[in-house]
Amino acid sequence: MTYCLAIKVDSGIVFASDSRTNAGVDHVDAYSKMHSFTVPGERAFVLLSAGNLATTQAVLNILRRDFDDRHSIRSLSTVDYVFDAAQYVGEVSCNVQTRHCESTRKSSVNLGASFILGGQIAGKPHDIFLIYPEGNYISPSPSNPYLQIGETKYGKPILDRIITHGTTLEVAGRCALVSLDSTMRSNVSVGPPIELALYRKDGLDIERHVTLDADSEYSLALREAWSDGLNRVFEGLPRFDWE
Amino acid sequence: MTYCLAIKVDSGIVFASDSRTNAGVDHVDAYSKMHSFTVPGERAFVLLSAGNLATTQAVLNILRRDFDDRHSIRSLSTVDYVFDAAQYVGEVSCNVQTRHCESTRKSSVNLGASFILGGQIAGKPHDIFLIYPEGNYISPSPSNPYLQIGETKYGKPILDRIITHGTTLEVAGRCALVSLDSTMRSNVSVGPPIELALYRKDGLDIERHVTLDADSEYSLALREAWSDGLNRVFEGLPRFDWE
């Protein structure tokens, strides 16, 4: 399993992802699920991936090849809108899945992969999209300006309670880390290291990209402060009328 | 869908349940999913139900009939241990499902139902069990002394962060309400009113049973205090080193 999310606030976009991959309990490993494609000053994209590892790796290889090839007609370096980029990633993903479809039809292997793509192209607004295994895509709702892929439920309540359009990029970043921490506590198929990237609106480059191990100083401090804070809030909740 | 949970702490048991039932978006209604069977001073049980409504209603009817019939050989009023009670409920559930199995085999109807049974019999320890649709059952793990049925994921992180064996009954009760509130915010198939029951160890009767509408005074106060508290905790979390 996997847990990745992107939060779109007025001041930019937060991206966060875990790193655990597993194909059964005997094949547990760590791969980055966060990939950036930037032409500083012109465009910046971050892609988060979940699902079949062979599919996501093949998609990433093709996206990178096309991006780096200045003769390619269509790539993340040529598209004119973020939704165009989402459409392109969806098509590449479908093509990769179709290529291996025949040989996996008789097995129970699921080739599906989901992606979150976010970023900005100069002169256009910043945006995020969730790309389904079928290649189609959605943007977040106005009331819940975030998108999740993978093991999404454990980490959703804290997003619903904290995130608004006006949340600062740093608070949204901490909220993403707490959302991931909640998920890791509840599901062993989601695991460290955690990657966090902050994109500031009109920055046209990734402003911050940090990788946090489970026992990194900041992870430990955040987890302790969060746990202590929650317990304090619980102590202060209104008593039942019989207490 | 449904969300019910029971928390077993040293001082007793907390039970909580939502009330929403749905068979498609055209058939949304509210039924109690919390049922108590008590012989004050001798034994007290609470049963929480999730799954096919016809199955849970039939099971409840049989349990109540057997409980009220002082000649019945086996019932919640005759069993000697809480695990015996769980075994009995599982058998009744399986019998009910088998009865309608033939006629539903060709349809896609799922007759399955899950239950949480908790309580105490005089002279024995208090305990809780989760009873699967197959009739078998488990008790909670020592490290996570709670059980959930239905839509369990959204409300799990807060339980993992707050609940220990030493948590007081009232704090566990508030934690159950927050867990339910988080679930209701994230999933429309879980809805009010919320029922909360508190069983105090060796009390051999249900100490408190409250039903809370979404806009009841206590629900509103709890939700506001929780939301304000969370936002305060977020404001106080350790800053990133570049802030």
PDB file of N, CA, C and O in Angstrom, chain B residues 39-69:
ATOM      1  N   VAL B  39     -29.554  -8.133  33.747  1.00  0.00           N
ATOM      2  CA  VAL B  39     -30.223  -8.617  34.965  1.00  0.00           C
ATOM      3  C   VAL B  39     -29.454  -7.908  36.089  1.00  0.00           C
ATOM      4  O   VAL B  39     -28.403  -8.401  36.512  1.00  0.00           O
ATOM      5  N   PRO B  40     -29.927  -6.727  36.495  1.00  0.00           N
ATOM      6  CA  PRO B  40     -29.137  -5.889  37.393  1.00  0.00           C
ATOM      7  C   PRO B  40     -28.620  -6.659  38.611  1.00  0.00           C
ATOM      8  O   PRO B  40     -29.364  -7.404  39.249  1.00  0.00           O
ATOM      9  N   GLY B  41     -27.343  -6.484  38.886  1.00  0.00           N
ATOM     10  CA  GLY B  41     -26.711  -7.172  40.014  1.00  0.00           C
ATOM     11  C   GLY B  41     -26.186  -8.547  39.656  1.00  0.00           C
ATOM     12  O   GLY B  41     -25.381  -9.120  40.384  1.00  0.00           O
ATOM     13  N   GLU B  42     -26.628  -9.071  38.494  1.00  0.00           N
ATOM     14  CA  GLU B  42     -26.189 -10.411  38.095  1.00  0.00           C
ATOM     15  C   GLU B  42     -25.384 -10.404  36.798  1.00  0.00           C
ATOM     16  O   GLU B  42     -24.353 -11.054  36.691  1.00  0.00           O
ATOM     17  N   ARG B  43     -25.879  -9.675  35.803  1.00  0.00           N
ATOM     18  CA  ARG B  43     -25.180  -9.633  34.521  1.00  0.00           C
ATOM     19  C   ARG B  43     -25.650  -8.448  33.687  1.00  0.00           C
ATOM     20  O   ARG B  43     -26.781  -7.989  33.834  1.00  0.00           O
ATOM     21  N   ALA B  44     -24.757  -7.964  32.844  1.00  0.00           N
ATOM     22  CA  ALA B  44     -25.106  -6.866  31.935  1.00  0.00           C
ATOM     23  C   ALA B  44     -24.349  -7.057  30.636  1.00  0.00           C
ATOM     24  O   ALA B  44     -23.136  -7.267  30.636  1.00  0.00           O
ATOM     25  N   PHE B  45     -25.089  -7.028  29.524  1.00  0.00           N
ATOM     26  CA  PHE B  45     -24.485  -7.111  28.197  1.00  0.00           C
ATOM     27  C   PHE B  45     -24.962  -5.946  27.335  1.00  0.00           C
ATOM     28  O   PHE B  45     -26.115  -5.517  27.456  1.00  0.00           O
ATOM     29  N   VAL B  46     -24.084  -5.472  26.471  1.00  0.00           N
ATOM     30  CA  VAL B  46     -24.490  -4.547  25.404  1.00  0.00           C
ATOM     31  C   VAL B  46     -24.033  -5.169  24.090  1.00  0.00           C
ATOM     32  O   VAL B  46     -22.919  -5.688  23.991  1.00  0.00           O
ATOM     33  N   LEU B  47     -24.925  -5.146  23.105  1.00  0.00           N
ATOM     34  CA  LEU B  47     -24.614  -5.689  21.786  1.00  0.00           C
ATOM     35  C   LEU B  47     -24.714  -4.571  20.755  1.00  0.00           C
ATOM     36  O   LEU B  47     -25.718  -3.854  20.705  1.00  0.00           O
ATOM     37  N   LEU B  48     -23.663  -4.406  19.958  1.00  0.00           N
ATOM     38  CA  LEU B  48     -23.643  -3.431  18.868  1.00  0.00           C
ATOM     39  C   LEU B  48     -23.694  -4.189  17.550  1.00  0.00           C
ATOM     40  O   LEU B  48     -23.052  -5.237  17.419  1.00  0.00           O
ATOM     41  N   SER B  49     -24.458  -3.678  16.587  1.00  0.00           N
ATOM     42  CA  SER B  49     -24.663  -4.444  15.359  1.00  0.00           C
ATOM     43  C   SER B  49     -24.324  -3.653  14.106  1.00  0.00           C
ATOM     44  O   SER B  49     -24.543  -2.438  14.032  1.00  0.00           O
ATOM     45  N   ALA B  50     -23.786  -4.353  13.108  1.00  0.00           N
ATOM     46  CA  ALA B  50     -23.488  -3.759  11.803  1.00  0.00           C
ATOM     47  C   ALA B  50     -23.758  -4.793  10.722  1.00  0.00           C
ATOM     48  O   ALA B  50     -23.670  -5.993  10.971  1.00  0.00           O
ATOM     49  N   GLY B  51     -24.102  -4.331   9.549  1.00  0.00           N
ATOM     50  CA  GLY B  51     -24.299  -5.264   8.442  1.00  0.00           C
ATOM     51  C   GLY B  51     -25.737  -5.293   7.982  1.00  0.00           C
ATOM     52  O   GLY B  51     -26.499  -4.344   8.207  1.00  0.00           O
ATOM     53  N   ASN B  52     -26.128  -6.411   7.373  1.00  0.00           N
ATOM     54  CA  ASN B  52     -27.475  -6.552   6.816  1.00  0.00           C
ATOM     55  C   ASN B  52     -28.537  -6.336   7.884  1.00  0.00           C
ATOM     56  O   ASN B  52     -28.563  -7.013   8.916  1.00  0.00           O
ATOM     57  N   LEU B  53     -29.443  -5.372   7.635  1.00  0.00           N
ATOM     58  CA  LEU B  53     -30.409  -4.973   8.662  1.00  0.00           C
ATOM     59  C   LEU B  53     -31.414  -6.083   8.978  1.00  0.00           C
ATOM     60  O   LEU B  53     -31.801  -6.262  10.137  1.00  0.00           O
ATOM     61  N   ALA B  54     -31.813  -6.834   7.963  1.00  0.00           N
ATOM     62  CA  ALA B  54     -32.748  -7.941   8.210  1.00  0.00           C
ATOM     63  C   ALA B  54     -32.087  -8.995   9.102  1.00  0.00           C
ATOM     64  O   ALA B  54     -32.707  -9.544  10.019  1.00  0.00           O
ATOM     65  N   THR B  55     -30.803  -9.264   8.845  1.00  0.00           N
ATOM     66  CA  THR B  55     -30.080 -10.239   9.674  1.00  0.00           C
ATOM     67  C   THR B  55     -29.948  -9.735  11.108  1.00  0.00           C
ATOM     68  O   THR B  55     -30.265 -10.457  12.062  1.00  0.00           O
ATOM     69  N   THR B  56     -29.520  -8.485  11.280  1.00  0.00           N
ATOM     70  CA  THR B  56     -29.314  -7.996  12.662  1.00  0.00           C
ATOM     71  C   THR B  56     -30.638  -7.927  13.412  1.00  0.00           C
ATOM     72  O   THR B  56     -30.696  -8.253  14.595  1.00  0.00           O
ATOM     73  N   GLN B  57     -31.706  -7.546  12.723  1.00  0.00           N
ATOM     74  CA  GLN B  57     -33.012  -7.490  13.406  1.00  0.00           C
ATOM     75  C   GLN B  57     -33.478  -8.891  13.810  1.00  0.00           C
ATOM     76  O   GLN B  57     -33.984  -9.093  14.918  1.00  0.00           O
ATOM     77  N   ALA B  58     -33.296  -9.868  12.912  1.00  0.00           N
ATOM     78  CA  ALA B  58     -33.704 -11.240  13.232  1.00  0.00           C
ATOM     79  C   ALA B  58     -32.887 -11.778  14.407  1.00  0.00           C
ATOM     80  O   ALA B  58     -33.438 -12.420  15.317  1.00  0.00           O
ATOM     81  N   VAL B  59     -31.585 -11.506  14.397  1.00  0.00           N
ATOM     82  CA  VAL B  59     -30.726 -11.960  15.499  1.00  0.00           C
ATOM     83  C   VAL B  59     -31.194 -11.333  16.809  1.00  0.00           C
ATOM     84  O   VAL B  59     -31.357 -12.022  17.824  1.00  0.00           O
ATOM     85  N   LEU B  60     -31.442 -10.025  16.767  1.00  0.00           N
ATOM     86  CA  LEU B  60     -31.879  -9.329  17.977  1.00  0.00           C
ATOM     87  C   LEU B  60     -33.209  -9.885  18.496  1.00  0.00           C
ATOM     88  O   LEU B  60     -33.403 -10.057  19.711  1.00  0.00           O
ATOM     89  N   ASN B  61     -34.139 -10.176  17.567  1.00  0.00           N
ATOM     90  CA  ASN B  61     -35.436 -10.721  17.980  1.00  0.00           C
ATOM     91  C   ASN B  61     -35.255 -12.051  18.708  1.00  0.00           C
ATOM     92  O   ASN B  61     -35.887 -12.299  19.731  1.00  0.00           O
ATOM     93  N   ILE B  62     -34.392 -12.896  18.171  1.00  0.00           N
ATOM     94  CA  ILE B  62     -34.166 -14.214  18.773  1.00  0.00           C
ATOM     95  C   ILE B  62     -33.464 -14.070  20.125  1.00  0.00           C
ATOM     96  O   ILE B  62     -33.850 -14.714  21.117  1.00  0.00           O
ATOM     97  N   LEU B  63     -32.446 -13.199  20.179  1.00  0.00           N
ATOM     98  CA  LEU B  63     -31.728 -13.001  21.444  1.00  0.00           C
ATOM     99  C   LEU B  63     -32.686 -12.499  22.521  1.00  0.00           C
ATOM    100  O   LEU B  63     -32.655 -12.955  23.673  1.00  0.00           O
ATOM    101  N   ARG B  64     -33.569 -11.560  22.140  1.00  0.00           N
ATOM    102  CA  ARG B  64     -34.511 -10.973  23.109  1.00  0.00           C
ATOM    103  C   ARG B  64     -35.537 -12.028  23.553  1.00  0.00           C
ATOM    104  O   ARG B  64     -35.844 -12.134  24.748  1.00  0.00           O
ATOM    105  N   ARG B  65     -36.038 -12.786  22.598  1.00  0.00           N
ATOM    106  CA  ARG B  65     -37.021 -13.837  22.922  1.00  0.00           C
ATOM    107  C   ARG B  65     -36.406 -14.840  23.915  1.00  0.00           C
ATOM    108  O   ARG B  65     -36.994 -15.143  24.948  1.00  0.00           O
ATOM    109  N   ASP B  66     -35.208 -15.304  23.595  1.00  0.00           N
ATOM    110  CA  ASP B  66     -34.547 -16.285  24.466  1.00  0.00           C
ATOM    111  C   ASP B  66     -34.229 -15.685  25.843  1.00  0.00           C
ATOM    112  O   ASP B  66     -34.335 -16.366  26.863  1.00  0.00           O
ATOM    113  N   PHE B  67     -33.830 -14.412  25.832  1.00  0.00           N
ATOM    114  CA  PHE B  67     -33.455 -13.743  27.078  1.00  0.00           C
ATOM    115  C   PHE B  67     -34.666 -13.606  28.002  1.00  0.00           C
ATOM    116  O   PHE B  67     -34.571 -13.773  29.223  1.00  0.00           O
ATOM    117  N   ASP B  68     -35.824 -13.298  27.398  1.00  0.00           N
ATOM    118  CA  ASP B  68     -37.029 -13.048  28.193  1.00  0.00           C
ATOM    119  C   ASP B  68     -37.720 -14.337  28.631  1.00  0.00           C
ATOM    120  O   ASP B  68     -38.542 -14.317  29.560  1.00  0.00           O
ATOM    121  N   ASP B  69     -37.398 -15.437  27.955  1.00  0.00           N
ATOM    122  CA  ASP B  69     -38.058 -16.712  28.262  1.00  0.00           C
ATOM    123  C   ASP B  69     -37.279 -17.433  29.360  1.00  0.00           C
ATOM    124  O   ASP B  69     -36.194 -17.958  29.133  1.00  0.00           O
TER     125      ASP B  69
END
